[in-house]
mmCIF file of C-alpha atoms in Angstrom:
data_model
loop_
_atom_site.group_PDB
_atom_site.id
_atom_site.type_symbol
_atom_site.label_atom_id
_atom_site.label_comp_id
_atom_site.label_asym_id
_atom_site.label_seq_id
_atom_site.Cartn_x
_atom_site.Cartn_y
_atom_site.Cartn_z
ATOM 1 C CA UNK S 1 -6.424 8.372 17.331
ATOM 2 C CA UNK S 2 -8.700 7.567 14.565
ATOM 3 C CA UNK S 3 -8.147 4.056 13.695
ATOM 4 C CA UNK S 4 -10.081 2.907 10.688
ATOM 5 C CA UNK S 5 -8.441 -0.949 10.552
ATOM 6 C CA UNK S 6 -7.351 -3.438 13.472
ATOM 7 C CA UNK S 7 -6.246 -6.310 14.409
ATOM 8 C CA UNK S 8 -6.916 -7.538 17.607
ATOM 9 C CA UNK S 9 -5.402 -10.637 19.215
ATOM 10 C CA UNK S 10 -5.409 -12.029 15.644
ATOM 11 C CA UNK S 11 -4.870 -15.835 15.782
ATOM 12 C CA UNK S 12 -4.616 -17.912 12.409
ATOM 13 C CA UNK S 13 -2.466 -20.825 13.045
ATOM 14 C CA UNK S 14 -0.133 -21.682 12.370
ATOM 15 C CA UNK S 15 1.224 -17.507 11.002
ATOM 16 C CA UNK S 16 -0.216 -15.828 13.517
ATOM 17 C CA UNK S 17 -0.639 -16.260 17.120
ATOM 18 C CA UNK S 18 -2.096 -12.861 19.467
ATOM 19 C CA UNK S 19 -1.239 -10.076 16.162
ATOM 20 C CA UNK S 20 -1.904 -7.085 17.251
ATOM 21 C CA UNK S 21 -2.062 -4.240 14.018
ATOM 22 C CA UNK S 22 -3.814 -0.600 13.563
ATOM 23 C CA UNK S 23 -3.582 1.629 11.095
ATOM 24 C CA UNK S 24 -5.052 5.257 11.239
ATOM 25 C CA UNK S 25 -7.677 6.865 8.983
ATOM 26 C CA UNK S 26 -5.951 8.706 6.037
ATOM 27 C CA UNK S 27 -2.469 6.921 6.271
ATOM 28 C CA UNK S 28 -0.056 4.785 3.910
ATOM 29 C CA UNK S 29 0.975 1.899 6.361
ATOM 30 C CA UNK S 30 3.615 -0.334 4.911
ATOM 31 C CA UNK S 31 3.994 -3.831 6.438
ATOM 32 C CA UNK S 32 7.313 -5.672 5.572
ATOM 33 C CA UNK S 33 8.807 -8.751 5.611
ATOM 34 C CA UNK S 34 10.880 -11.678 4.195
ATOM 35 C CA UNK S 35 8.537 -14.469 1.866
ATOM 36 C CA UNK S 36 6.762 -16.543 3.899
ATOM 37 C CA UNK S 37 6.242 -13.973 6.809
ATOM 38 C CA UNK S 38 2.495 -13.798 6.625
ATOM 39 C CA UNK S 39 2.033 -10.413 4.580
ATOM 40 C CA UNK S 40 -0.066 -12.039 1.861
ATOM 41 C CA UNK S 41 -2.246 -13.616 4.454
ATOM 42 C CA UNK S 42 -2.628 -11.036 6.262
ATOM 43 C CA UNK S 43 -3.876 -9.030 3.672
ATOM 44 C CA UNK S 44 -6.399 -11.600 2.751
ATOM 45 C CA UNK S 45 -7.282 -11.743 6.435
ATOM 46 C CA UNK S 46 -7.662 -7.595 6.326
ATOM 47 C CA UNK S 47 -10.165 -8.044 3.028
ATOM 48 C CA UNK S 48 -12.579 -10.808 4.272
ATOM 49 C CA UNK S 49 -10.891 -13.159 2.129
ATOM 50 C CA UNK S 50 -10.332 -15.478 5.085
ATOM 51 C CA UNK S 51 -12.503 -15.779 8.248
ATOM 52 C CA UNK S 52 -11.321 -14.435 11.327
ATOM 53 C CA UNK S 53 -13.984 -14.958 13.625
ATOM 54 C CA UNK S 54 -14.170 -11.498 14.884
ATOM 55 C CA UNK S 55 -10.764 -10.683 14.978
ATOM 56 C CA UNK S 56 -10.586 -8.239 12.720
ATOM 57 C CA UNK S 57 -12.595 -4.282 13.489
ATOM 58 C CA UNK S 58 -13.370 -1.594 10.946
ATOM 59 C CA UNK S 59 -13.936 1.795 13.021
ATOM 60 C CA UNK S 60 -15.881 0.205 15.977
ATOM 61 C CA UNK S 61 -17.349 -2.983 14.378
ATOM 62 C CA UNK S 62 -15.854 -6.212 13.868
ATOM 63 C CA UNK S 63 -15.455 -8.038 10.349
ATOM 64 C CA UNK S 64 -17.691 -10.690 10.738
ATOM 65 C CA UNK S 65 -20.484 -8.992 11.703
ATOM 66 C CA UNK S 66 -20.283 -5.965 8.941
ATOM 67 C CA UNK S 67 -22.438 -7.144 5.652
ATOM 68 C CA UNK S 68 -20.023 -8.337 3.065
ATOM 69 C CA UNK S 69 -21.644 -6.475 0.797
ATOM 70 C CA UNK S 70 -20.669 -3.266 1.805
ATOM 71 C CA UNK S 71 -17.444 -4.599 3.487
ATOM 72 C CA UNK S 72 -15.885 -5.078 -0.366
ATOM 73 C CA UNK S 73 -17.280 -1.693 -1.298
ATOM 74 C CA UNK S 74 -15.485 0.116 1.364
ATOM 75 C CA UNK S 75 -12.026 -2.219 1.214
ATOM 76 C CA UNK S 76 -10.838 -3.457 -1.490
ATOM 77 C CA UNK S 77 -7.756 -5.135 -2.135
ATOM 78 C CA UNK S 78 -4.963 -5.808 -4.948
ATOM 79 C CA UNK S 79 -2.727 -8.825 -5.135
ATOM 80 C CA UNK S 80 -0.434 -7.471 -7.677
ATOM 81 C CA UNK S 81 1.515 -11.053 -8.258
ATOM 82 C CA UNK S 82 -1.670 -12.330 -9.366
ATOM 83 C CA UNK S 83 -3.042 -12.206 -13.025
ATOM 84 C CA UNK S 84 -5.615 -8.940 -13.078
ATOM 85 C CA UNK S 85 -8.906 -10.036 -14.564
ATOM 86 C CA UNK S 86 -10.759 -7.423 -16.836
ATOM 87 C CA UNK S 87 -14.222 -7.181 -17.748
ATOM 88 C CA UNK S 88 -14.398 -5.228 -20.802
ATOM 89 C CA UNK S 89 -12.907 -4.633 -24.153
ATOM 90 C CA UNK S 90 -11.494 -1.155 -23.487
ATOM 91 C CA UNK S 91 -9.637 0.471 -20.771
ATOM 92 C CA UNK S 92 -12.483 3.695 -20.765
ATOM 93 C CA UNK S 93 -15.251 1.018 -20.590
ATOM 94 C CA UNK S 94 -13.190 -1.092 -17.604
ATOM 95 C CA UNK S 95 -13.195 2.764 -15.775
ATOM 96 C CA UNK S 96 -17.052 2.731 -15.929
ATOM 97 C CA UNK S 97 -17.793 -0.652 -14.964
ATOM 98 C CA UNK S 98 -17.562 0.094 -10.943
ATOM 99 C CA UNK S 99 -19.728 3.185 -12.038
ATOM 100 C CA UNK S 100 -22.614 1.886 -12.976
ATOM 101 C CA UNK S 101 -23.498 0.060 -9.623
ATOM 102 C CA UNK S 102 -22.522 3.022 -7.804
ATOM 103 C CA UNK S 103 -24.644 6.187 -6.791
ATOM 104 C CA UNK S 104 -22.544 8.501 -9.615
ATOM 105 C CA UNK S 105 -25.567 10.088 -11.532
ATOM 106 C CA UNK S 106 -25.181 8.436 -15.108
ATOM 107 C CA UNK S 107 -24.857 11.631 -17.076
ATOM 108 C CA UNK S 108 -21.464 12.121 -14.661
ATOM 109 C CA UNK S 109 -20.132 8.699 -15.240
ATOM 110 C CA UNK S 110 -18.104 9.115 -18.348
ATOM 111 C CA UNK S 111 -16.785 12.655 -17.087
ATOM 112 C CA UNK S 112 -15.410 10.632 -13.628
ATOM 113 C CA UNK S 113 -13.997 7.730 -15.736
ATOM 114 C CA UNK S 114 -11.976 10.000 -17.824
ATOM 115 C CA UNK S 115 -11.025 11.947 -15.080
ATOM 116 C CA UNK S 116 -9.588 9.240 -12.815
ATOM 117 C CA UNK S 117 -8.407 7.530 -16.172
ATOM 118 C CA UNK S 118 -5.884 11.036 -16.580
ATOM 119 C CA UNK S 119 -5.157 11.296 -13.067
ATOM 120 C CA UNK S 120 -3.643 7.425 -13.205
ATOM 121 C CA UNK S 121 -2.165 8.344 -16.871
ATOM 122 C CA UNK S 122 -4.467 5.743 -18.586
ATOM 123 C CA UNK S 123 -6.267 9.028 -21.072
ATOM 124 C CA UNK S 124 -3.783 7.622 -23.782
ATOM 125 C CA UNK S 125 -5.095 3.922 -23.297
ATOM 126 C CA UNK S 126 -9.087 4.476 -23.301
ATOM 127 C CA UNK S 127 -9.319 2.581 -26.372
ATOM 128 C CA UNK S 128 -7.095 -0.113 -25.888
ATOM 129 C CA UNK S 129 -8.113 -3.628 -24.408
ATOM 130 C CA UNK S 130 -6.792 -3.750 -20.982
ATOM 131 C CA UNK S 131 -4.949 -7.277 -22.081
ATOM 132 C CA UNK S 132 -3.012 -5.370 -24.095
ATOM 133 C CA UNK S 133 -1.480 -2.936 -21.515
ATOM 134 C CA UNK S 134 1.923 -3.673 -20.321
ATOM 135 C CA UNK S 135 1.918 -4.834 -16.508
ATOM 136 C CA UNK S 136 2.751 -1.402 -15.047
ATOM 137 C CA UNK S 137 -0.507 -0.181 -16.935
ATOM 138 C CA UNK S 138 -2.629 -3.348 -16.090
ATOM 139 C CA UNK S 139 -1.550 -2.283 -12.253
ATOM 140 C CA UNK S 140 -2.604 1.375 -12.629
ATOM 141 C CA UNK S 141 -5.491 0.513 -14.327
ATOM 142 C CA UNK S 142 -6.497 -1.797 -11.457
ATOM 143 C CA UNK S 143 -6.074 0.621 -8.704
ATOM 144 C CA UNK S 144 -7.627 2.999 -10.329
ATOM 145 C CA UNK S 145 -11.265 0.735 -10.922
ATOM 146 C CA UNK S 146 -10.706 -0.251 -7.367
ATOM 147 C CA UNK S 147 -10.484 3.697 -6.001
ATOM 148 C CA UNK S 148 -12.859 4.906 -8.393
ATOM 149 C CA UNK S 149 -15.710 4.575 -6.105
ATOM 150 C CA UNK S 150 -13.744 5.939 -3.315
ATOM 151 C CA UNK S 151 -13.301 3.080 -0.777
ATOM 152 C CA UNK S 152 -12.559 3.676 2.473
ATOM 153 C CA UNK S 153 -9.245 1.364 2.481
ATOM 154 C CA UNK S 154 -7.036 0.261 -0.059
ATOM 155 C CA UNK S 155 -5.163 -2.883 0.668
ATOM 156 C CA UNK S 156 -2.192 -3.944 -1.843
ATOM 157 C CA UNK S 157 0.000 -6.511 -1.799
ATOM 158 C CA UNK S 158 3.093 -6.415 -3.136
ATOM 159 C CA UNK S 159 2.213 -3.647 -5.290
ATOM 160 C CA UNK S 160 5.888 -2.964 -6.429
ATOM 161 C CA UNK S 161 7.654 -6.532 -6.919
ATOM 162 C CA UNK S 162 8.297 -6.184 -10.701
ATOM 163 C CA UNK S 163 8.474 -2.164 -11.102
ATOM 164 C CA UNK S 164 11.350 -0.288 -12.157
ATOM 165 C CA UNK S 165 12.504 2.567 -10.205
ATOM 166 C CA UNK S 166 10.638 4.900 -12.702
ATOM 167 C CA UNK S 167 7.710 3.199 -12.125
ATOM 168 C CA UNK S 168 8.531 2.755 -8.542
ATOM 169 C CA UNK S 169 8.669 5.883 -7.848
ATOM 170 C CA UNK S 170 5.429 6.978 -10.237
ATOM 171 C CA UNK S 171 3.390 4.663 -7.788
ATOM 172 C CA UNK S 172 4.343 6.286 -4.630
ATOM 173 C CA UNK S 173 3.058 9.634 -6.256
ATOM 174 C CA UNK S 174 -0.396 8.021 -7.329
ATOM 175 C CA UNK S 175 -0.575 6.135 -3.503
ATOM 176 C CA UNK S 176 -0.225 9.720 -2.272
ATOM 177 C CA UNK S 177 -2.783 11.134 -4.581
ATOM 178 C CA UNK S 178 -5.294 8.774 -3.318
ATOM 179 C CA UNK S 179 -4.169 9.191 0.169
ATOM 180 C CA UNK S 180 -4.981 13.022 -0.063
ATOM 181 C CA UNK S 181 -8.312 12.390 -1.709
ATOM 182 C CA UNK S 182 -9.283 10.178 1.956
ATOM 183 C CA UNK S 183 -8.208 7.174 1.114
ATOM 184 C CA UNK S 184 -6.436 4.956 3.826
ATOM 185 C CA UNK S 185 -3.671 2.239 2.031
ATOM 186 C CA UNK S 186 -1.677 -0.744 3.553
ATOM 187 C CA UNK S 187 0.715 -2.301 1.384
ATOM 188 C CA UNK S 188 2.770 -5.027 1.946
ATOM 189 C CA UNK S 189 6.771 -5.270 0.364
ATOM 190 C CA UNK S 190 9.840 -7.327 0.932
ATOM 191 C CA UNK S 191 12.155 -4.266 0.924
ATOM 192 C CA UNK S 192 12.593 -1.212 2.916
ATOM 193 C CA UNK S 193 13.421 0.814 -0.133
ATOM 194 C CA UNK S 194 9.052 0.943 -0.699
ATOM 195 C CA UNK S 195 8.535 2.355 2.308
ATOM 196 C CA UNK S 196 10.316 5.845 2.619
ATOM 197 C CA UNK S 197 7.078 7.529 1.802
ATOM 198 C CA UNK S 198 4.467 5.700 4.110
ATOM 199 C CA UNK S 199 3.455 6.731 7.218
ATOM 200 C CA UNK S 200 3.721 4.184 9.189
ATOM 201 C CA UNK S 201 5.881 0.895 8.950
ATOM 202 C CA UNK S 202 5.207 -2.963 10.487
ATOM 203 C CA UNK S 203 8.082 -5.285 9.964
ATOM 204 C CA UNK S 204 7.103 -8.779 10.623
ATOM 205 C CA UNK S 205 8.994 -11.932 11.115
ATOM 206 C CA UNK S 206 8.016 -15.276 11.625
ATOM 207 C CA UNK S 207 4.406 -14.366 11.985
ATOM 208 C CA UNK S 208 4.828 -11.747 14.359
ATOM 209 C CA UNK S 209 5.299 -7.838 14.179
ATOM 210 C CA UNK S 210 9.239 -7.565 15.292
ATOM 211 C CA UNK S 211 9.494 -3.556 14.558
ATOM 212 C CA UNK S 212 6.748 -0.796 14.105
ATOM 213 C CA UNK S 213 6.597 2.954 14.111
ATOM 214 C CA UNK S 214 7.136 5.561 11.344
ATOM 215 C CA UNK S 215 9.536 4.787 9.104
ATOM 216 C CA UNK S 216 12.401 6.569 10.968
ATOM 217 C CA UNK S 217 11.898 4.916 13.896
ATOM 218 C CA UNK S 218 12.263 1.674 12.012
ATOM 219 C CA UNK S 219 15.203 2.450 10.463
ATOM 220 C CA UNK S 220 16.728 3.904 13.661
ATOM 221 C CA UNK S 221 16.692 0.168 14.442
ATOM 222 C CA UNK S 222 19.858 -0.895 11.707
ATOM 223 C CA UNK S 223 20.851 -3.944 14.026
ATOM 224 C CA UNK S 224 17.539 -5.437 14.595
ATOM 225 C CA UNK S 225 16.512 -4.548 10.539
ATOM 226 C CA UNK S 226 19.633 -6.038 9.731
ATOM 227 C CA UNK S 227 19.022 -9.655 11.895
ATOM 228 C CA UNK S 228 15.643 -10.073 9.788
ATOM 229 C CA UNK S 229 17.782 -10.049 6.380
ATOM 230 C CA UNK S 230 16.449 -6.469 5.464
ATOM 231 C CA UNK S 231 18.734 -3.286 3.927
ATOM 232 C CA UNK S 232 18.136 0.093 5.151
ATOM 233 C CA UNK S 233 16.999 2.250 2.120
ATOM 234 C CA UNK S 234 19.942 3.717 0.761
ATOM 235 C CA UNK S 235 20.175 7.459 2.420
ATOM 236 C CA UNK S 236 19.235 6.007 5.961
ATOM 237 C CA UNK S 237 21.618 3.237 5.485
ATOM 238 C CA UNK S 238 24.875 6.059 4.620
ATOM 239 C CA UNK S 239 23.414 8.371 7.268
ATOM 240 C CA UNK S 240 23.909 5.444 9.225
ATOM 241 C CA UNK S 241 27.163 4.765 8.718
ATOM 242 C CA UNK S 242 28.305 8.886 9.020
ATOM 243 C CA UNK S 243 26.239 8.896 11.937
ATOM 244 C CA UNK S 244 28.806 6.050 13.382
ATOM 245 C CA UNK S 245 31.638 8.350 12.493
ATOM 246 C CA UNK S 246 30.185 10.823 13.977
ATOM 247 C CA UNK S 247 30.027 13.268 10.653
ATOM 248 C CA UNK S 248 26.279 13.161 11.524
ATOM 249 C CA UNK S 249 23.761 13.446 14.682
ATOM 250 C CA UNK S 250 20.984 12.173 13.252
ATOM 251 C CA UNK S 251 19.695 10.011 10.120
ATOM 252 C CA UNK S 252 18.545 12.234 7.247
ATOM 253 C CA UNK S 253 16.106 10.557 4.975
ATOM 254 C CA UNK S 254 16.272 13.937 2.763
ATOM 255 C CA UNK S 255 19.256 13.949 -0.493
ATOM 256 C CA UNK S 256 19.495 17.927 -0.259
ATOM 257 C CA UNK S 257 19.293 18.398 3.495
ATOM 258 C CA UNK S 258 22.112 15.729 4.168
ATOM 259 C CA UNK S 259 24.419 17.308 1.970
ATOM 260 C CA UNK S 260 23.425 20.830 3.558
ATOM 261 C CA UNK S 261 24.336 19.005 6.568
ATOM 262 C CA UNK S 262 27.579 17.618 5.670
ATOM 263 C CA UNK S 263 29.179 21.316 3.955
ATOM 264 C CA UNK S 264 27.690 23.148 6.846
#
């Protein structure tokens, strides 16, 4: 396995106590949990925000003794409750500011900006102030200066507590896009819904990880899911139920192949 971020043994009293977390190069890893569960802090313990003394490893080396530096070049992070701060007066000009300390040769940095700009849907906005934008904008906009260099990891937390299911659904497709361009992404959500798409799911509880495995496995779990005050997304939660009727063998995740399943 080629694990790009751990935890090992993480203590940070009083949330956590021996946390054990890895998530594999290339991979959307979803960690969920009620408020108050730890996911913010972990987060911030995953980004450098907090010390950890040496708790935390990138590839083979621990946090603490990687220069910072290049530490918040290769992960950066996204706390989507908080206000987004902006540099410049336009969103084109906000796209080139993580340019021009990079190694993109100048006379390619516009062409990039624009590029990434389209591929987040901001080509419409290049002129606008980034104050301006409505929050679903200000978010893309964000992720997309924070990817635009091409980190390593992308750490979000609760990236879709005030989306629609439009826009829900939009941001799984950009997470994906980034995903197949290398990039490796944790995010953190309260709801089980999010996660349908990720590879790989942590459910925590009181500070601890109660649940982990894809997000089948998880769900496979309805009793224990169920105790921490979490609902099953809504196919696995009726294949659930049919499965207890015994109209199904398994839980199907997929619209068309569980109603394939149910004529055949």
């Amino acid at each position: 396995m080629n694990r790009v971020l751990r935890c090992v043994h993480l203590n940070y009293p009083p949330v956590f106590e021996k946390l054990d977390l890895s998530v594999e190069k290339g991979t959307i890893t979803s960690i969920v949990g009620s408020n108050n569960c730890g996911k913010t802090t972990l987060i911030k313990l995953l980004s450098g925000f907090l010390p950890t003394h040496e708790m935390i490893c990138f590839g083979h080396a621990y946090a603490e003794m990687e220069n910072k530096a290049e530490w918040y070049r290769t992960v950066q992070v996204i706390f989507a409750k908080q206000e987004f701060i902006f540099l410049r007066p336009t969103v084109l000009e906000e796209l080139l500011f993580p340019l021009e300390n990079s190694c993109v040769d100048p006379n390619e940095m516009k062409e990039k900006a624009m590029k990434w700009g389209k591929e987040f849907q901001l080509d419409s906005l290049f002129s606008k102030h980034p104050r301006d934008l409505d929050y679903f904008s200000k978010l893309r906009l964000k992720i997309a200066t924070s990817t635009i260099i091409e980190p390593e990891v992308l750490l979000l937390d609760e990236p879709f507590f005030s989306l629609n299911e439009k826009e829900r659904m939009k941001l799984i497709v950009f997470l994906h896009r980034l995903k197949k361009k290398g990039i490796t992404i944790v995010f953190t959500t309260n709801h089980l819904e999010d996660t349908l798409y990720s590879d790989q799911l942590y459910l925590l509880e009181k500070g601890k990880v109660s649940l982990k495995g894809t997000p089948l496995e998880v769900y496979q779990k309805e009793e224990e899911v169920s105790h921490m005050g979490l609902s099953l997304p809504f196919f696995a939660d009726l294949s659930s139920k049919l499965k207890f009727y015994n109209l199904l063998d398994e839980i199907i995740l997929d619209e068309e192949k569980l109603v394939d399943t149910l004529w055949k």
